Each structure stands twice: as C-alpha cells, then as structure tokens.
RNA sequence: GCCGGGAUGGCGGAAUUGGCAGACGCAGUGGACUCAAAAUCCACCGGAUCGGAAGAUUCUUGCGGGUUCGACUCCCGCUCCCGGCACCA
C-alpha cells in the first residue's frame, strides 16, 4: 500500500477491475430479492452539472448499499435526449440537433464513467433512438383506439415575426426571446391524452404510497384538485340567439349574490358583442395577446369591459350583465365564471373597480360586513342571508337546496370537477418523437399502421428558428395514405418530451427487445424500488409516469398500478445568477465564476471579470444551462478525484435539502480521505494484526470497540432507513477522530484497530468505492469490496455499565450524573437530588413533581 | 396570485418519537514543525455579565403569541427565501 493517497492511480485501475469482473451487469435471478434503483435520467445538455453528480451519487450509494445487503441490484442509465435545447444549439451552431445530442451523450457518458457509478451500461437507451420512440408511437396508437388520445384545439404562444410557436420559457415579458415581438395566442389543433379519466384513481392511490415524501403526495393531490360544486346555466335570448351561459362554482350557496358574469375574450358572447362595439373589440384583441401561463394570469391586473349584453339569473330570472374579463380562460371549464363580489376577493376588487353592486348574502358567525373593504372572513362558509328561500341555511344545506331547484328548472346540477386538465402532447417542434398520423385529403387523419412503425425522424435537418423544419422537409412530409393509397402528408408535430420520460424505466428492464415494448424481464424488475430525482419533478413527470403506467396496465402490458415504490426527492443545487439585459433581444447570462462579486461591500453587486463592466444580480436559483450558472464537476474530479467529489456532495447537507453551492468544502472531504488513508497505511505498516479476542480487551480497548460498533449501527441506519448520508459521513469522521486518539499498539489494540478499519472501509465503500477498494487490499483482503456484505455489529460490544443522564430543575439543565444502566426512578431520584449542582437550585424547596426518562434525563419540578 | 417546502453560530448543517441546542465539516484565531511557505499535527472557536484562571450565571433556533414539568420540534398569526403552476427538463 502506498503511503500517499493518489486518486489518479487508484480510480482508473479499480474501474478496470469492475469492468473486467462485469460487476454491474444485472441478471434476472428469481432466487434473489431484486432491487431496482433508479435515478432520473439526464437531459444530455453537454456536460454534467453538480445536480447530476448529487443525484447519481445518492443513487449509487443506495445501489451499492443494497447490494451489500444481499440484493440483486439493477442500476441503469439512459438519456432524455429529445428537447428544446438541442434545437437552440442547432440554430446557434448550425449543426443538426442529432449530432449535437449524440456528441453530448458521448461526453457525458465518459464523465459518468469517471465518477465510478455502478451502472449496468448494457441497458443504456436514448429516447431519440427509433428503437425507443417507436414504442411511444405504438402506445399512442393504442390510446387512440381506446379513446384515451384525442384531437382538439389548444392555445399556444405565437411569435408573429418568426412565424413559430414558442415555449413558455421563450416568452419574456410577453415578447419572443429571439425577435422581441409581442407574442400572440393561437388556437391550433393538438392531440391530448385523457389523464382526467384517471384523476380519481391517481388521487386515491396517493394514500398507498407511504414511501413517498408527504410534500410530493400533497402537491399531487392539490394538483389533481378534486372539488365538488354545481354546474349551472344562465339562459339568454340575445338578438334572436338563444342559449345558455354555463359556469361552474364551488360556492353555489352564494348564488343569490351574483351581480355579474365574466367570460373569456374568446367566448362566443364576447365575439358577438365585440362585433358591434369598437372599445370591446380592442379589449378582446388585447386579451388575445395575453399570456397563456397561469402564474401570469393570476398575478396580472384584473381588467374587464362590459358587453352591454345580459343573461338571466337561473333562480330569480333577474338580468345579470355580461362582462369580458382578461382573467377568464377559455380553455378552463366553460370559459365563463359567475361574479359574486360579496364573497370572492377577486370579484370584490373587480366590482369596486367597475362600480358593480356588492351583495352580502352569507353571514359568518355575526362577523361584521362592510362593502368598504375586503375582509378575509367574507369568503368563509356561513349562513345564507338576503337569499329569499335559502335564508338560514348553512353551506351544505344551501348547496343542496339550490342544486335541487336548479335541477328542477333544468338549469344545473351538482358535479365533481377536477383541477387536473388533459395532457396536451403536440409540439410544433422538430427534435421530438413524430406523432404517427397521416393526413389524407379524402380519409382525414389516419393512424400509421403498426407495421409501418417507427415513423423515423430525419436526423439531418437544421432548424433556423422559424417554424418547424419537418414542415419544410418534402422527404418527411410526403407519403401515401395507408387507407386509400393517395398522396398524403405526415403530421409534423412531435410529442411532448414528458412522453419519453413517462415509461423509460420499463424499457431498461426490456432492453433490446425489438418486437415488444416490454417483456417478462420488466415483470421481474418493476416496480422501481427506489426512485431518485429533483424535487422540481414532484408533479408533472411523476404524475405523467403514474398515468402512463396505468395506461400500460389497461393495455395488458404490466400488472402494476404504480411505477415507483419509494421516492427520494433531492433538493436542487443552487447557485448565484448574474445577467445583463440589453434594450432589445435576449438576456445574456454569465457563470458566477466569471463574476467579481462584492463591489462596494455588497454581495449583490458584481462586474464581469473579462470587461470590468457591471452585471445584474438575479438572486440564488437552480443551476441551469439557460442561466449559465452551472458548476463543472469535472474540475472537482480532476483536482481531487471522483471519490472526493462523491464524498463532498454527500456530506454536509441532507439529500432533500437545497444545496447552495460554494467553492469551499471539497478540501474538507479530501482531507478526511487523506487522513483515513494515512491511518490505514500506518496500521498496515505494523504488519498483520492478531485475531480479535474480545474477552481479553482492557477498558479503553472495550470503549474504543464500543464506539466502533455504535458508529456501525448509526451509519447503517442513516443510509438504510433515514437516507441522511450527511450524518452517516459525520459519524465516520467522528470515529476517525477517535481512532486517531486511540494510540494502542499492543496486539489487542491492533486487533481492535483492524476490525475498526475493516468496518470503516466497508461502510464508506458505497460513497468512496475506489479508495475503499485500495484500502481493503491494503488491509489484507483479496476480494472486491463490491462483492462484500455489510458488516454485522456485535450487540455485546454496545453494552454499557453506566450511563450519563442529565438533571434539570424546572426544565433547566443543572447537572449531569452517572447512574447504572437500567437504574430505576428511585435510584435516579436519589442520585439527582444528591448532586450539589442540583441541590443548589432545589435549595430546600419541596419537590412537586419529578420526571424521569430512563437513560436520558431527570427533571425536578420545585 | 395559488399549491408545496424552508429559516438554528461568521458559513453548511446536527439534535431520529416533545427531553443535553450547536454533532460533523468549512472559515477563523493561537501554537508546533519549517530557513520560509505549502502540507500536516495540537489547542481554541454563539452572545453577554462576573472571574487572574478554572469556572459560574444568563440570553440565544426568522418575528409575535400559545400548549407543556420541558418546545428547534406541536398549535395560531406574520415576515423573508426557494420549488412548481401544465410548451425548460
């Protein structure tokens, strides 16, 4: 064993040993318990960032730990390879997205390998490979057959200059990020997946996921958003147009307080009125330019214009004015809402602004009501007042009575609605999975027959930022109708990339099968036992995967309802954001490493090192390619080695917390590794240790051995149960400090040390697998650590004769006393009261009460 | 705006079921080694008051209340920060 720790000598050699032994190739083996450990696969953005390192190190530690527990472990890796960044890079560098993506994959795969993750690379997949995405297409066709996939219109951001659809991310302050043009809304035909059909099941099943974090289950439940309410209709007869304006409300009890209704700009009534009113026309046009993002909609100034039209109140028959509101979304519900200014904060503000009447119709436990200013209790449940026949009824009674009356008139009924909306999957983009549809002038939209799958995406196109290049590619576009054989055109929309990531975990377990989407191997490995990924995926990706799994189940492809047994949501890795915002065009971001921060003593003032000019501080945010605030882990690996990079990312912070990046800290991890190496080396230099004879140990040796076994128990619990890797590592650091002080070179002392170092190397091996292997050899073992079992602790070693307990007087710490382990209350009481530090504060006062927590504390209440 | 989460020394964090606040690490200070530096090793390291020191007392877990023998932990009301909001992935 060398006297200096040199990661550059150790790591490639150990990786070569794993490779030669085929250590990480997973084979289905019904005789062994399986463990499928999966990290969310990366988008091949170009280089690994610290978020990846954190994610994959967590997964790798768990995979290696479970393997040491005797499980047959599968840890695969792949690439979420379709997406927008490849198109942006293509425009910038004039290379096809395919080339850019595959180059990135090659580079990042090398980076992952250098970090020594225990990955079964034989199962690698990339979603941009036709072998993979053909099954997206295949299942999409099954969904069409079952009515789960359907076509309707949807709203998109439209850049009128580039004549192209923009992603939300590409809209900045209402303008296209490349052109700066005001973005418009457009209604275009799109394919949707009927996830709402599974809403009830997706909600109910959350209760059967005890090993998911509560916060994720809560977020999903709220996202699905079951609410009970009443669907009702306001009839109208306007210039010969008879109809009903439909709205949904969860507060039918306030119906007698309705003083207006508001419709979306795209609503037929708005269109009708705009035709004869220039002011309204202008407003409707303005609304069309608004954002399609919910966050914008919820925070923008609520504006409205009266249409001059009115509808009839479904209960009273009174005339109710119709307004157009910029906050009403056509795509949401019926595109209309009823306005109850008395009991809805938004309606209250709207009524104040436009001088509409405010009618209080609910009394909340006698709390005062004034139309002067909104008070939070106005929106609470109460008892109906000024509501004619409903006076005195509470929320439930009023809702029931009103629903009954509406039903009798044929103007409404109770209904359960979901916040969840169907999943629109059409993207007007090139770098994605083609939707397998052919448009025939005579037969209409014709699904591509199974035997013509996959519909291959051409890989040689270079987008230019205007429109979808597929729509300009004759070779792709022109085809024959599968039904009638006439000349036809292919659908040029591709699928949302969330489709790709909704089932890749099945495919890892059916790698290489070119005849079926999944096979029997998936039945062996699935469900994923432990899934690990960023908290930012808590809703969409996980919900889509749960949905997709159920569709596969209903198509007979799996028996599972849920794909992920246990979920760990790692916190994000954050870093500072620095940018410059030019008068026109897109914002320029700079990596924090390029910034000199702290000018004028203010950490939020900075200049760009290269030109000395000021840059703006954008706060702390997630590391992302678009904001250029990533940290390159390669620097860390080259400087300290993979083991230090791994150790560092697992130290200090629990995995679920956000991690604010700082350049300091890696040194500490590196120092620990070097100290561990040194103590192992020093021990090995002393020659082979004798066999451990527990009965022959003296007091200090027994104490040392107790600490070793206590640490072993703690590390196992922290990794196996709590997943708090930071405290596990802290425990090993504490133990190393204790071992450093344990200078006992007697034969028995060296035997204790040998056991301690063997354990230390084994329990740290999931985190620092290369160094652990080298030290394991040094300690005299011929085997590969990856094939070793987790060490068993000796219960006898943990036994303590006396324990220290804390004595409080009136809840304040006054003394520590030693009592025999297992002492009863009488003994503890006597010992506590006898202590001078305690007696001082008791000072002869009678003891009113005494609380004794065995082995921990005595609290004397006087 | 809505949904979810967070806040503990100079910094990251620990305290697992309501029971010793500050484990472990970083930074810092002092010392040893060295011609010197780096590296390494040793000691100290939340604030205040008293004390030569050992130590003692007291305050302290974002802010304001509450429950309890006892609250970082539970409850109520705030503030600020982070994630998500359906076309970034």
CSV table of N, CA and C in Angstrom, one decimal, chain A residues 332-427:
chain,number,residue,atom,x,y,z
A,332,UNK,N,-60.3,26.7,-19.8
A,332,UNK,CA,-60.6,26.2,-18.4
A,332,UNK,C,-62.1,26.2,-18.2
A,333,UNK,N,-62.6,25.0,-18.0
A,333,UNK,CA,-64.1,24.9,-17.8
A,333,UNK,C,-64.9,25.4,-19.0
A,334,UNK,N,-65.8,26.2,-18.8
A,334,UNK,CA,-66.7,26.7,-19.9
A,334,UNK,C,-66.3,28.0,-20.4
A,335,UNK,N,-65.2,28.6,-19.9
A,335,UNK,CA,-64.8,29.9,-20.3
A,335,UNK,C,-65.6,31.1,-19.8
A,336,UNK,N,-66.3,30.8,-18.7
A,336,UNK,CA,-67.1,31.8,-18.0
A,336,UNK,C,-67.2,31.6,-16.5
A,337,UNK,N,-67.3,32.6,-15.8
A,337,UNK,CA,-67.4,32.5,-14.3
A,337,UNK,C,-68.5,33.4,-13.8
A,338,UNK,N,-69.2,33.0,-12.7
A,338,UNK,CA,-70.1,33.9,-12.1
A,338,UNK,C,-69.4,34.8,-11.1
A,339,UNK,N,-69.9,36.1,-11.1
A,339,UNK,CA,-69.3,37.1,-10.2
A,339,UNK,C,-70.1,37.3,-8.9
A,340,UNK,N,-69.4,37.0,-7.8
A,340,UNK,CA,-70.1,37.2,-6.5
A,340,UNK,C,-69.2,38.1,-5.7
A,341,UNK,N,-69.3,39.4,-5.9
A,341,UNK,CA,-68.4,40.4,-5.2
A,341,UNK,C,-68.5,40.3,-3.7
A,342,UNK,N,-69.6,39.9,-3.2
A,342,UNK,CA,-69.8,39.9,-1.8
A,342,UNK,C,-68.9,38.9,-1.1
A,343,UNK,N,-68.5,37.8,-1.8
A,343,UNK,CA,-67.8,36.7,-1.1
A,343,UNK,C,-66.7,36.1,-1.9
A,344,UNK,N,-66.2,36.8,-2.8
A,344,UNK,CA,-65.0,36.3,-3.6
A,344,UNK,C,-64.1,37.5,-3.7
A,345,UNK,N,-62.8,37.4,-3.3
A,345,UNK,CA,-61.9,38.5,-3.2
A,345,UNK,C,-61.7,39.1,-4.5
A,346,UNK,N,-61.5,38.3,-5.5
A,346,UNK,CA,-61.2,38.8,-6.9
A,346,UNK,C,-62.4,39.5,-7.4
A,347,UNK,N,-63.6,39.0,-7.2
A,347,UNK,CA,-64.8,39.6,-7.7
A,347,UNK,C,-65.1,40.9,-7.0
A,348,UNK,N,-64.7,40.9,-5.7
A,348,UNK,CA,-64.9,42.1,-4.9
A,348,UNK,C,-64.1,43.3,-5.5
A,349,UNK,N,-62.8,43.0,-5.8
A,349,UNK,CA,-61.9,44.0,-6.4
A,349,UNK,C,-62.5,44.5,-7.7
A,350,UNK,N,-62.9,43.5,-8.5
A,350,UNK,CA,-63.5,43.8,-9.8
A,350,UNK,C,-64.7,44.7,-9.7
A,351,UNK,N,-65.6,44.4,-8.8
A,351,UNK,CA,-66.8,45.2,-8.6
A,351,UNK,C,-66.5,46.6,-8.2
A,352,UNK,N,-65.5,46.7,-7.2
A,352,UNK,CA,-65.1,48.0,-6.8
A,352,UNK,C,-64.6,48.9,-7.9
A,353,UNK,N,-63.8,48.2,-8.7
A,353,UNK,CA,-63.1,48.9,-9.8
A,353,UNK,C,-64.1,49.4,-10.9
A,354,UNK,N,-65.1,48.6,-11.1
A,354,UNK,CA,-66.1,49.0,-12.2
A,354,UNK,C,-67.5,49.4,-11.7
A,355,UNK,N,-67.6,49.6,-10.4
A,355,UNK,CA,-68.8,50.1,-9.8
A,355,UNK,C,-70.0,49.1,-9.9
A,356,UNK,N,-69.7,47.9,-9.8
A,356,UNK,CA,-70.7,46.8,-9.9
A,356,UNK,C,-71.3,46.7,-8.4
A,357,UNK,N,-72.5,46.3,-8.3
A,357,UNK,CA,-73.1,46.1,-6.9
A,357,UNK,C,-72.4,45.0,-6.2
A,358,UNK,N,-72.3,45.1,-4.8
A,358,UNK,CA,-71.8,44.1,-4.0
A,358,UNK,C,-72.9,43.7,-3.0
A,359,UNK,N,-73.3,42.4,-3.1
A,359,UNK,CA,-74.4,41.9,-2.3
A,359,UNK,C,-73.9,40.9,-1.2
A,360,UNK,N,-73.9,41.3,0.1
A,360,UNK,CA,-73.6,40.3,1.1
A,360,UNK,C,-74.7,39.3,1.2
A,361,UNK,N,-74.5,38.0,1.1
A,361,UNK,CA,-75.5,37.0,1.2
A,361,UNK,C,-75.1,35.9,2.2
A,362,UNK,N,-74.0,36.0,2.8
A,362,UNK,CA,-73.5,35.0,3.8
A,362,UNK,C,-73.2,35.7,5.0
A,363,UNK,N,-73.7,35.2,6.2
A,363,UNK,CA,-73.3,35.8,7.4
A,363,UNK,C,-72.4,34.8,8.1
A,364,UNK,N,-71.2,35.2,8.5
A,364,UNK,CA,-70.2,34.4,9.1
A,364,UNK,C,-70.2,34.7,10.6
A,365,UNK,N,-70.9,33.9,11.4
A,365,UNK,CA,-70.9,33.9,12.8
A,365,UNK,C,-71.0,35.4,13.4
A,366,UNK,N,-71.8,36.2,12.7
A,366,UNK,CA,-72.0,37.5,13.2
A,366,UNK,C,-70.9,38.5,13.0
A,367,UNK,N,-69.8,38.0,12.2
A,367,UNK,CA,-68.7,39.0,12.0
A,367,UNK,C,-69.2,40.1,11.1
A,368,UNK,N,-68.7,41.3,11.4
A,368,UNK,CA,-69.3,42.5,10.6
A,368,UNK,C,-69.0,42.4,9.1
A,369,UNK,N,-69.9,43.0,8.3
A,369,UNK,CA,-69.7,43.1,6.9
A,369,UNK,C,-69.8,44.5,6.5
A,370,UNK,N,-68.8,45.0,5.7
A,370,UNK,CA,-68.9,46.3,5.1
A,370,UNK,C,-68.4,46.3,3.7
A,371,UNK,N,-69.1,46.9,2.8
A,371,UNK,CA,-68.7,46.8,1.4
A,371,UNK,C,-67.5,47.8,1.1
A,372,UNK,N,-67.0,48.5,2.2
A,372,UNK,CA,-65.9,49.4,2.0
A,372,UNK,C,-64.6,48.7,1.7
A,373,UNK,N,-64.4,47.7,2.4
A,373,UNK,CA,-63.1,47.0,2.3
A,373,UNK,C,-63.2,45.5,2.4
A,374,UNK,N,-62.4,44.7,1.7
A,374,UNK,CA,-62.5,43.3,1.8
A,374,UNK,C,-61.9,42.8,3.1
A,375,UNK,N,-62.5,41.8,3.7
A,375,UNK,CA,-62.0,41.2,4.9
A,375,UNK,C,-62.0,39.7,4.6
A,376,UNK,N,-60.9,39.0,5.2
A,376,UNK,CA,-60.8,37.6,4.9
A,376,UNK,C,-62.0,36.7,5.2
A,377,UNK,N,-62.7,37.1,6.2
A,377,UNK,CA,-63.9,36.2,6.6
A,377,UNK,C,-65.0,36.3,5.6
A,378,UNK,N,-65.0,37.2,4.7
A,378,UNK,CA,-66.1,37.3,3.7
A,378,UNK,C,-66.2,36.0,2.9
A,379,UNK,N,-65.0,35.4,2.7
A,379,UNK,CA,-65.0,34.2,1.8
A,379,UNK,C,-65.3,32.9,2.6
A,380,UNK,N,-65.4,33.0,3.9
A,380,UNK,CA,-65.6,31.8,4.7
A,380,UNK,C,-67.1,31.3,4.6
A,381,UNK,N,-67.2,30.0,5.0
A,381,UNK,CA,-68.6,29.4,5.0
A,381,UNK,C,-69.4,30.1,6.1
A,382,UNK,N,-70.7,30.2,5.9
A,382,UNK,CA,-71.6,30.7,6.9
A,382,UNK,C,-73.0,30.3,6.7
A,383,UNK,N,-73.9,31.3,7.0
A,383,UNK,CA,-75.3,31.0,6.8
A,383,UNK,C,-75.9,32.0,5.8
A,384,UNK,N,-76.8,31.5,5.0
A,384,UNK,CA,-77.3,32.4,3.9
A,384,UNK,C,-78.2,33.5,4.5
A,385,UNK,N,-78.0,34.7,4.0
A,385,UNK,CA,-78.9,35.9,4.4
A,385,UNK,C,-79.3,36.6,3.1
A,386,UNK,N,-80.3,37.4,3.1
A,386,UNK,CA,-80.8,38.1,1.9
A,386,UNK,C,-80.9,37.2,0.8
A,387,UNK,N,-81.3,35.9,1.0
A,387,UNK,CA,-81.3,34.9,0.0
A,387,UNK,C,-82.6,34.3,-0.2
A,388,UNK,N,-83.7,35.0,0.1
A,388,UNK,CA,-85.0,34.5,-0.1
A,388,UNK,C,-85.3,33.2,0.6
A,389,UNK,N,-85.6,32.2,-0.2
A,389,UNK,CA,-86.0,30.9,0.4
A,389,UNK,C,-84.8,30.2,1.0
A,390,UNK,N,-83.6,30.6,0.8
A,390,UNK,CA,-82.4,29.9,1.4
A,390,UNK,C,-81.9,30.5,2.7
A,391,UNK,N,-82.6,31.6,3.1
A,391,UNK,CA,-82.1,32.2,4.3
A,391,UNK,C,-82.0,31.2,5.5
A,392,UNK,N,-80.9,31.3,6.2
A,392,UNK,CA,-80.8,30.5,7.4
A,392,UNK,C,-80.1,29.2,7.1
A,393,UNK,N,-79.9,28.8,5.9
A,393,UNK,CA,-79.3,27.5,5.5
A,393,UNK,C,-77.8,27.7,5.6
A,394,UNK,N,-77.1,26.6,6.0
A,394,UNK,CA,-75.6,26.6,6.0
A,394,UNK,C,-75.1,26.2,4.7
A,395,UNK,N,-73.8,26.1,4.5
A,395,UNK,CA,-73.2,25.8,3.2
A,395,UNK,C,-73.8,24.6,2.5
A,396,UNK,N,-73.8,23.4,3.3
A,396,UNK,CA,-74.3,22.2,2.7
A,396,UNK,C,-75.7,22.2,2.4
A,397,UNK,N,-76.5,22.7,3.3
A,397,UNK,CA,-78.0,22.7,3.1
A,397,UNK,C,-78.3,23.7,1.9
A,398,UNK,N,-77.7,24.8,1.9
A,398,UNK,CA,-78.0,25.8,0.8
A,398,UNK,C,-77.6,25.2,-0.6
A,399,UNK,N,-76.4,24.6,-0.6
A,399,UNK,CA,-75.9,24.0,-1.9
A,399,UNK,C,-76.9,22.9,-2.3
A,400,UNK,N,-77.3,22.1,-1.4
A,400,UNK,CA,-78.3,21.0,-1.8
A,400,UNK,C,-79.6,21.6,-2.3
A,401,UNK,N,-80.1,22.6,-1.5
A,401,UNK,CA,-81.4,23.2,-1.9
A,401,UNK,C,-81.3,23.9,-3.3
A,402,UNK,N,-80.2,24.6,-3.5
A,402,UNK,CA,-80.1,25.4,-4.7
A,402,UNK,C,-79.9,24.4,-5.9
A,403,UNK,N,-79.1,23.3,-5.7
A,403,UNK,CA,-78.9,22.4,-6.7
A,403,UNK,C,-80.2,21.7,-7.1
A,404,UNK,N,-81.0,21.4,-6.1
A,404,UNK,CA,-82.3,20.8,-6.4
A,404,UNK,C,-83.2,21.7,-7.2
A,405,UNK,N,-83.3,23.0,-6.8
A,405,UNK,CA,-84.1,23.9,-7.6
A,405,UNK,C,-83.6,24.1,-9.0
A,406,UNK,N,-82.3,24.1,-9.1
A,406,UNK,CA,-81.7,24.3,-10.5
A,406,UNK,C,-82.0,23.1,-11.3
A,407,UNK,N,-81.9,21.9,-10.7
A,407,UNK,CA,-82.2,20.7,-11.5
A,407,UNK,C,-83.6,20.7,-11.9
A,408,UNK,N,-84.5,21.1,-11.1
A,408,UNK,CA,-86.0,21.1,-11.4
A,408,UNK,C,-86.2,22.0,-12.6
A,409,UNK,N,-85.4,23.1,-12.8
A,409,UNK,CA,-85.6,24.0,-13.9
A,409,UNK,C,-84.7,23.6,-15.1
A,410,UNK,N,-84.0,22.5,-14.9
A,410,UNK,CA,-83.1,22.1,-16.0
A,410,UNK,C,-81.9,23.0,-16.2
A,411,UNK,N,-81.6,23.8,-15.2
A,411,UNK,CA,-80.5,24.8,-15.3
A,411,UNK,C,-79.3,24.5,-14.5
A,412,UNK,N,-79.2,23.3,-14.0
A,412,UNK,CA,-77.9,23.0,-13.3
A,412,UNK,C,-78.0,21.8,-12.5
A,413,UNK,N,-76.8,21.3,-12.0
A,413,UNK,CA,-76.8,20.1,-11.1
A,413,UNK,C,-75.4,20.0,-10.5
A,414,UNK,N,-75.4,19.3,-9.4
A,414,UNK,CA,-74.2,19.1,-8.7
A,414,UNK,C,-73.2,18.3,-9.6
A,415,UNK,N,-71.9,18.6,-9.4
A,415,UNK,CA,-70.9,17.9,-10.2
A,415,UNK,C,-69.6,17.9,-9.5
A,416,UNK,N,-68.8,16.9,-9.7
A,416,UNK,CA,-67.4,16.8,-9.2
A,416,UNK,C,-66.5,17.3,-10.3
A,417,UNK,N,-65.7,18.3,-10.1
A,417,UNK,CA,-64.8,18.7,-11.1
A,417,UNK,C,-63.3,18.5,-10.6
A,418,UNK,N,-62.5,18.5,-11.5
A,418,UNK,CA,-61.0,18.3,-11.2
A,418,UNK,C,-60.3,19.4,-11.8
A,419,UNK,N,-59.3,19.8,-11.0
A,419,UNK,CA,-58.4,20.9,-11.5
A,419,UNK,C,-57.5,20.4,-12.6
A,420,UNK,N,-57.2,19.1,-12.5
A,420,UNK,CA,-56.3,18.4,-13.5
A,420,UNK,C,-56.9,18.6,-14.9
A,421,UNK,N,-56.1,18.9,-15.9
A,421,UNK,CA,-56.6,19.0,-17.2
A,421,UNK,C,-55.9,17.9,-18.1
A,422,UNK,N,-56.6,17.6,-19.2
A,422,UNK,CA,-56.0,16.6,-20.1
A,422,UNK,C,-54.6,17.1,-20.6
A,423,UNK,N,-53.8,16.1,-20.9
A,423,UNK,CA,-52.4,16.4,-21.2
A,423,UNK,C,-52.2,16.6,-22.7
A,424,UNK,N,-52.0,17.8,-23.1
A,424,UNK,CA,-51.7,18.1,-24.5
A,424,UNK,C,-50.3,17.7,-24.9
A,425,UNK,N,-50.1,16.9,-25.8
A,425,UNK,CA,-48.8,16.3,-26.1
A,425,UNK,C,-48.2,16.8,-27.5
A,426,UNK,N,-49.0,17.6,-28.3
A,426,UNK,CA,-48.5,18.0,-29.6
A,426,UNK,C,-47.5,19.2,-29.4
A,427,UNK,N,-46.4,19.1,-30.0
A,427,UNK,CA,-45.4,20.2,-30.0
A,427,UNK,C,-45.0,20.5,-31.5
